Amino acid sequence: MKISGYAVYEKKSLLKPYEYAPTKLGPKEVLIKISHCGICHSDIHLIDDDWNVSKYPFIPGHEIIGEIVECGNEVKKVKIGQRVGVGWQSGSCLECEWCASGQENLCPEQVATCVGRNGGFAQYVITDSRFVFAIPDKLTSENAAPLLCGGITVYSPLKRYNVKPKDKVGVIGVGGLGHLAIQFARAMGCEVTAFSTSPDKEEEAKRFGAHSFVLTKNLNELKKAENTLDFIISTVYTKLEWINYVNALKPNGNLCFVGATFDNLDFPAGVLMLGQKQVSGSVIGGRAMIAEMLEFAARNNIVAKTEVFPLNDVNRAIEKVRNNTIRYRAVLKI
Ligand code: NAP
Ligand code: ZN
């Protein structure tokens, strides 16, 4: 058997058809016939080798939904015919202190679905059965696929940092992650402010649940947000004037980075001290948190707003993610 998909052959290039022979299914592995795969901005970072971890050629894609078609002989958790999802992570040691405390996302031996391996822009994927998740019936595959990475990445810090229904939450960037963050925070009872560079996103951000919308190019608007928020989640991958957002926090507030911004922070540490403020980060989420997030999304009708593309149109979809014209998550229908 050969698995066919679309791979990136060299840094920053267009994807082209690609075939590979899968390894023999390990005892705990499953073969999944993919029906849908979201395009996360992390796939773009990998295509461009922004993180110096990409090995070409490889098939990107880590917001996968499909059906199990084959199981290794020690697979217990899932069965053939079941609809499941796979996210960024597809393995860990399951023994270290991080795995033992449900934080497999911090395991030093973690395996990523499409780093050094082939991911979900393909007909099939092979993965560890202990990192696949049942998808609640209520969620359609198209709208649920982006929850597997985008959804968990924004749900997890809202839970970990104990955001409460009375809290005022800011979301920077109304993209794939951001539009889900608005929905989750709203469903948790919070008052939500969206910070965006795109004026045309205001109406929809409010439909997703934002109570207010700040066009960040307008510095006066940003100033008005000073001292108003308990928790801010940044989903952007660019350098911003972070001091504006630290100032937007109330005392004891927390600015949490989930967007992959690797520039230095440049504000005086004293502003954190004076307001007892925190700056934090968060990366995907552990397995228990993913299962909880999927259930929470199903109960609260939290779904990604998607634009669907056939697999052979993957380059057009990627282009729309790159130029920020996608609304709000590109999903490949395989
Ligand atoms: P996305 O769909 O492309 O959304 C990013 C948003 O950032 C855009 O929609 C845009 O929102 C805003 N933006 C773009 N250019 C900007 C600029 N120059 N200045 C200010 N804002 C800008 O990306 P995504 O899939 O949500 O991913 C976002 C980031 O999260 C990526 O870096 C990705 O790698 C990272 N990520 C991290 C984790 C984790 O575990 N921590 C998991 C998944 C993804 P507006 O139009 O509203 O301004
Ligand atoms: Zn992702």
mmCIF file of C-alpha atoms in Angstrom, residues 8-201:
data_model
loop_
_atom_site.group_PDB
_atom_site.id
_atom_site.type_symbol
_atom_site.label_atom_id
_atom_site.label_comp_id
_atom_site.label_asym_id
_atom_site.label_seq_id
_atom_site.Cartn_x
_atom_site.Cartn_y
_atom_site.Cartn_z
ATOM 1 C CA VAL A 8 6.373 20.296 0.600
ATOM 2 C CA TYR A 9 9.655 19.390 -1.094
ATOM 3 C CA GLU A 10 11.693 22.446 -0.138
ATOM 4 C CA LYS A 11 11.467 25.419 2.197
ATOM 5 C CA LYS A 12 8.723 27.944 1.356
ATOM 6 C CA SER A 13 7.676 26.114 -1.809
ATOM 7 C CA LEU A 14 4.281 25.067 -3.128
ATOM 8 C CA LEU A 15 3.034 21.615 -2.188
ATOM 9 C CA LYS A 16 3.091 18.864 -4.821
ATOM 10 C CA PRO A 17 1.641 15.357 -5.026
ATOM 11 C CA TYR A 18 3.637 12.817 -3.023
ATOM 12 C CA GLU A 19 3.406 9.134 -2.216
ATOM 13 C CA TYR A 20 5.059 7.132 0.535
ATOM 14 C CA ALA A 21 5.031 3.559 1.691
ATOM 15 C CA PRO A 22 3.806 3.467 5.285
ATOM 16 C CA THR A 23 5.736 1.525 7.909
ATOM 17 C CA LYS A 24 4.123 -1.659 9.212
ATOM 18 C CA LEU A 25 1.438 -0.844 11.774
ATOM 19 C CA GLY A 26 2.889 -1.039 15.304
ATOM 20 C CA PRO A 27 0.909 -2.940 17.978
ATOM 21 C CA LYS A 28 -0.559 0.262 19.419
ATOM 22 C CA GLU A 29 -0.965 2.109 16.134
ATOM 23 C CA VAL A 30 -3.983 2.711 13.933
ATOM 24 C CA LEU A 31 -4.432 3.499 10.271
ATOM 25 C CA ILE A 32 -6.905 6.321 9.728
ATOM 26 C CA LYS A 33 -8.638 7.088 6.434
ATOM 27 C CA ILE A 34 -8.742 10.870 6.515
ATOM 28 C CA SER A 35 -11.902 12.763 5.584
ATOM 29 C CA HIS A 36 -10.917 16.306 6.649
ATOM 30 C CA CYS A 37 -7.786 18.177 7.707
ATOM 31 C CA GLY A 38 -7.584 21.788 8.889
ATOM 32 C CA ILE A 39 -4.736 24.096 7.902
ATOM 33 C CA CYS A 40 -3.206 25.631 11.015
ATOM 34 C CA HIS A 41 -0.732 28.481 10.806
ATOM 35 C CA SER A 42 1.800 26.093 12.378
ATOM 36 C CA ASP A 43 1.686 24.175 9.071
ATOM 37 C CA ILE A 44 2.812 27.397 7.374
ATOM 38 C CA HIS A 45 5.639 27.801 9.913
ATOM 39 C CA LEU A 46 6.699 24.204 9.121
ATOM 40 C CA ILE A 47 6.482 24.692 5.342
ATOM 41 C CA ASP A 48 8.707 27.760 5.711
ATOM 42 C CA ASP A 49 10.979 26.045 8.262
ATOM 43 C CA ASP A 50 10.516 28.989 10.628
ATOM 44 C CA TRP A 51 11.345 26.696 13.552
ATOM 45 C CA ASN A 52 14.373 24.894 12.024
ATOM 46 C CA VAL A 53 12.763 21.492 12.504
ATOM 47 C CA SER A 54 11.391 20.735 9.023
ATOM 48 C CA LYS A 55 12.807 17.803 7.036
ATOM 49 C CA TYR A 56 11.737 17.740 3.399
ATOM 50 C CA PRO A 57 9.808 16.274 1.747
ATOM 51 C CA PHE A 58 7.001 16.003 4.270
ATOM 52 C CA ILE A 59 3.207 16.120 4.270
ATOM 53 C CA PRO A 60 1.914 18.819 6.656
ATOM 54 C CA GLY A 61 -1.440 18.693 8.460
ATOM 55 C CA HIS A 62 -2.320 18.071 12.085
ATOM 56 C CA GLU A 63 -6.033 18.836 12.461
ATOM 57 C CA ILE A 64 -7.189 15.484 11.214
ATOM 58 C CA ILE A 65 -10.547 13.746 11.263
ATOM 59 C CA GLY A 66 -11.141 10.364 9.721
ATOM 60 C CA GLU A 67 -12.222 6.795 10.227
ATOM 61 C CA ILE A 68 -10.137 3.995 11.706
ATOM 62 C CA VAL A 69 -9.607 1.324 9.065
ATOM 63 C CA GLU A 70 -6.956 -0.844 10.708
ATOM 64 C CA CYS A 71 -5.754 -1.425 14.275
ATOM 65 C CA GLY A 72 -2.507 -2.870 15.659
ATOM 66 C CA ASN A 73 -3.059 -5.962 17.806
ATOM 67 C CA GLU A 74 -2.704 -4.121 21.138
ATOM 68 C CA VAL A 75 -5.086 -1.275 20.361
ATOM 69 C CA LYS A 76 -7.736 -1.000 23.077
ATOM 70 C CA LYS A 77 -9.134 2.508 23.092
ATOM 71 C CA VAL A 78 -10.641 2.737 19.600
ATOM 72 C CA LYS A 79 -12.039 0.372 17.002
ATOM 73 C CA ILE A 80 -12.354 -0.048 13.259
ATOM 74 C CA GLY A 81 -15.093 2.131 11.787
ATOM 75 C CA GLN A 82 -14.882 4.753 14.548
ATOM 76 C CA ARG A 83 -14.665 8.455 13.652
ATOM 77 C CA VAL A 84 -11.686 9.984 15.408
ATOM 78 C CA GLY A 85 -9.492 13.059 15.467
ATOM 79 C CA VAL A 86 -5.724 13.585 15.652
ATOM 80 C CA GLY A 87 -4.069 16.856 16.597
ATOM 81 C CA TRP A 88 -0.559 18.285 16.779
ATOM 82 C CA GLN A 89 0.724 15.566 19.094
ATOM 83 C CA SER A 90 0.750 11.899 18.203
ATOM 84 C CA GLY A 91 2.935 10.375 20.864
ATOM 85 C CA SER A 92 4.784 10.790 24.167
ATOM 86 C CA CYS A 93 6.598 8.530 26.649
ATOM 87 C CA LEU A 94 3.460 8.178 28.837
ATOM 88 C CA GLU A 95 5.723 7.620 31.855
ATOM 89 C CA CYS A 96 7.448 10.881 32.814
ATOM 90 C CA GLU A 97 6.141 13.282 35.459
ATOM 91 C CA TRP A 98 4.460 15.401 32.768
ATOM 92 C CA CYS A 99 2.666 12.492 31.139
ATOM 93 C CA ALA A 100 1.718 11.106 34.561
ATOM 94 C CA SER A 101 0.029 14.399 35.439
ATOM 95 C CA GLY A 102 -1.980 14.631 32.206
ATOM 96 C CA GLN A 103 0.416 17.127 30.620
ATOM 97 C CA GLU A 104 1.638 14.942 27.752
ATOM 98 C CA ASN A 105 2.075 18.174 25.778
ATOM 99 C CA LEU A 106 5.139 18.899 27.967
ATOM 100 C CA CYS A 107 6.750 15.450 27.608
ATOM 101 C CA PRO A 108 10.378 15.757 26.441
ATOM 102 C CA GLU A 109 9.830 12.748 24.158
ATOM 103 C CA GLN A 110 6.671 14.045 22.541
ATOM 104 C CA VAL A 111 6.085 13.223 18.889
ATOM 105 C CA ALA A 112 4.449 15.745 16.580
ATOM 106 C CA THR A 113 2.087 14.485 13.879
ATOM 107 C CA CYS A 114 3.833 16.208 10.966
ATOM 108 C CA VAL A 115 7.368 16.929 12.203
ATOM 109 C CA GLY A 116 9.793 14.281 10.942
ATOM 110 C CA ARG A 117 6.675 12.346 9.883
ATOM 111 C CA ASN A 118 3.884 12.700 7.361
ATOM 112 C CA GLY A 119 0.662 14.381 8.429
ATOM 113 C CA GLY A 120 -2.878 14.853 7.295
ATOM 114 C CA PHE A 121 -2.875 16.514 3.860
ATOM 115 C CA ALA A 122 -3.197 12.931 2.623
ATOM 116 C CA GLN A 123 -5.557 9.979 2.171
ATOM 117 C CA TYR A 124 -4.344 8.174 5.293
ATOM 118 C CA VAL A 125 -2.275 8.688 8.415
ATOM 119 C CA ILE A 126 -0.755 6.206 10.854
ATOM 120 C CA THR A 127 -0.631 7.235 14.481
ATOM 121 C CA ASP A 128 -0.475 6.023 18.091
ATOM 122 C CA SER A 129 -4.000 4.984 19.120
ATOM 123 C CA ARG A 130 -3.480 6.595 22.522
ATOM 124 C CA PHE A 131 -3.384 10.000 20.858
ATOM 125 C CA VAL A 132 -6.604 9.734 18.872
ATOM 126 C CA PHE A 133 -9.864 11.162 20.149
ATOM 127 C CA ALA A 134 -13.477 10.162 19.682
ATOM 128 C CA ILE A 135 -15.438 12.981 18.046
ATOM 129 C CA PRO A 136 -18.822 13.712 19.662
ATOM 130 C CA ASP A 137 -21.671 12.870 17.228
ATOM 131 C CA LYS A 138 -22.996 16.399 17.409
ATOM 132 C CA LEU A 139 -19.911 17.854 15.719
ATOM 133 C CA THR A 140 -19.503 17.666 11.948
ATOM 134 C CA SER A 141 -16.044 16.581 10.777
ATOM 135 C CA GLU A 142 -15.533 19.750 8.752
ATOM 136 C CA ASN A 143 -16.223 22.029 11.687
ATOM 137 C CA ALA A 144 -14.574 19.868 14.331
ATOM 138 C CA ALA A 145 -11.221 19.266 12.610
ATOM 139 C CA PRO A 146 -9.821 22.689 13.665
ATOM 140 C CA LEU A 147 -10.655 21.929 17.302
ATOM 141 C CA LEU A 148 -7.932 19.255 17.357
ATOM 142 C CA CYS A 149 -5.168 21.883 17.370
ATOM 143 C CA GLY A 150 -6.681 25.384 17.239
ATOM 144 C CA GLY A 151 -9.448 24.547 19.705
ATOM 145 C CA ILE A 152 -7.348 22.848 22.371
ATOM 146 C CA THR A 153 -4.657 25.521 22.154
ATOM 147 C CA VAL A 154 -7.054 28.240 23.253
ATOM 148 C CA TYR A 155 -9.254 26.142 25.569
ATOM 149 C CA SER A 156 -6.343 24.838 27.626
ATOM 150 C CA PRO A 157 -4.966 28.184 28.947
ATOM 151 C CA LEU A 158 -8.462 29.451 29.760
ATOM 152 C CA LYS A 159 -8.802 26.413 32.014
ATOM 153 C CA ARG A 160 -5.241 26.261 33.361
ATOM 154 C CA TYR A 161 -5.200 29.906 34.375
ATOM 155 C CA ASN A 162 -8.580 29.499 35.991
ATOM 156 C CA VAL A 163 -10.430 32.111 33.989
ATOM 157 C CA LYS A 164 -13.766 32.708 35.697
ATOM 158 C CA PRO A 165 -17.195 33.628 34.310
ATOM 159 C CA LYS A 166 -16.897 37.091 35.843
ATOM 160 C CA ASP A 167 -13.610 37.719 34.038
ATOM 161 C CA LYS A 168 -12.981 40.031 31.129
ATOM 162 C CA VAL A 169 -10.982 38.278 28.440
ATOM 163 C CA GLY A 170 -9.142 39.781 25.475
ATOM 164 C CA VAL A 171 -8.318 37.804 22.329
ATOM 165 C CA ILE A 172 -5.604 39.205 20.055
ATOM 166 C CA GLY A 173 -6.061 38.100 16.415
ATOM 167 C CA VAL A 174 -9.353 36.854 15.002
ATOM 168 C CA GLY A 175 -7.928 33.994 12.966
ATOM 169 C CA GLY A 176 -8.175 30.217 13.233
ATOM 170 C CA LEU A 177 -7.256 30.139 16.925
ATOM 171 C CA GLY A 178 -8.719 33.533 17.757
ATOM 172 C CA HIS A 179 -12.256 32.910 16.508
ATOM 173 C CA LEU A 180 -12.359 29.735 18.596
ATOM 174 C CA ALA A 181 -10.929 31.538 21.644
ATOM 175 C CA ILE A 182 -13.746 34.092 21.433
ATOM 176 C CA GLN A 183 -16.338 31.296 21.351
ATOM 177 C CA PHE A 184 -14.795 29.343 24.239
ATOM 178 C CA ALA A 185 -14.359 32.390 26.477
ATOM 179 C CA ARG A 186 -17.918 33.515 25.752
ATOM 180 C CA ALA A 187 -19.304 30.045 26.504
ATOM 181 C CA MET A 188 -17.407 30.089 29.826
ATOM 182 C CA GLY A 189 -19.391 33.191 30.712
ATOM 183 C CA CYS A 190 -16.675 35.792 30.196
ATOM 184 C CA GLU A 191 -16.981 39.273 28.762
ATOM 185 C CA VAL A 192 -14.872 39.143 25.591
ATOM 186 C CA THR A 193 -12.953 41.808 23.687
ATOM 187 C CA ALA A 194 -11.488 40.985 20.272
ATOM 188 C CA PHE A 195 -8.334 42.837 19.155
ATOM 189 C CA SER A 196 -7.890 42.776 15.402
ATOM 190 C CA THR A 197 -6.092 44.417 12.500
ATOM 191 C CA SER A 198 -9.006 43.615 10.143
ATOM 192 C CA PRO A 199 -11.971 46.012 10.253
ATOM 193 C CA ASP A 200 -14.118 43.620 8.197
ATOM 194 C CA LYS A 201 -13.963 41.038 11.004
#
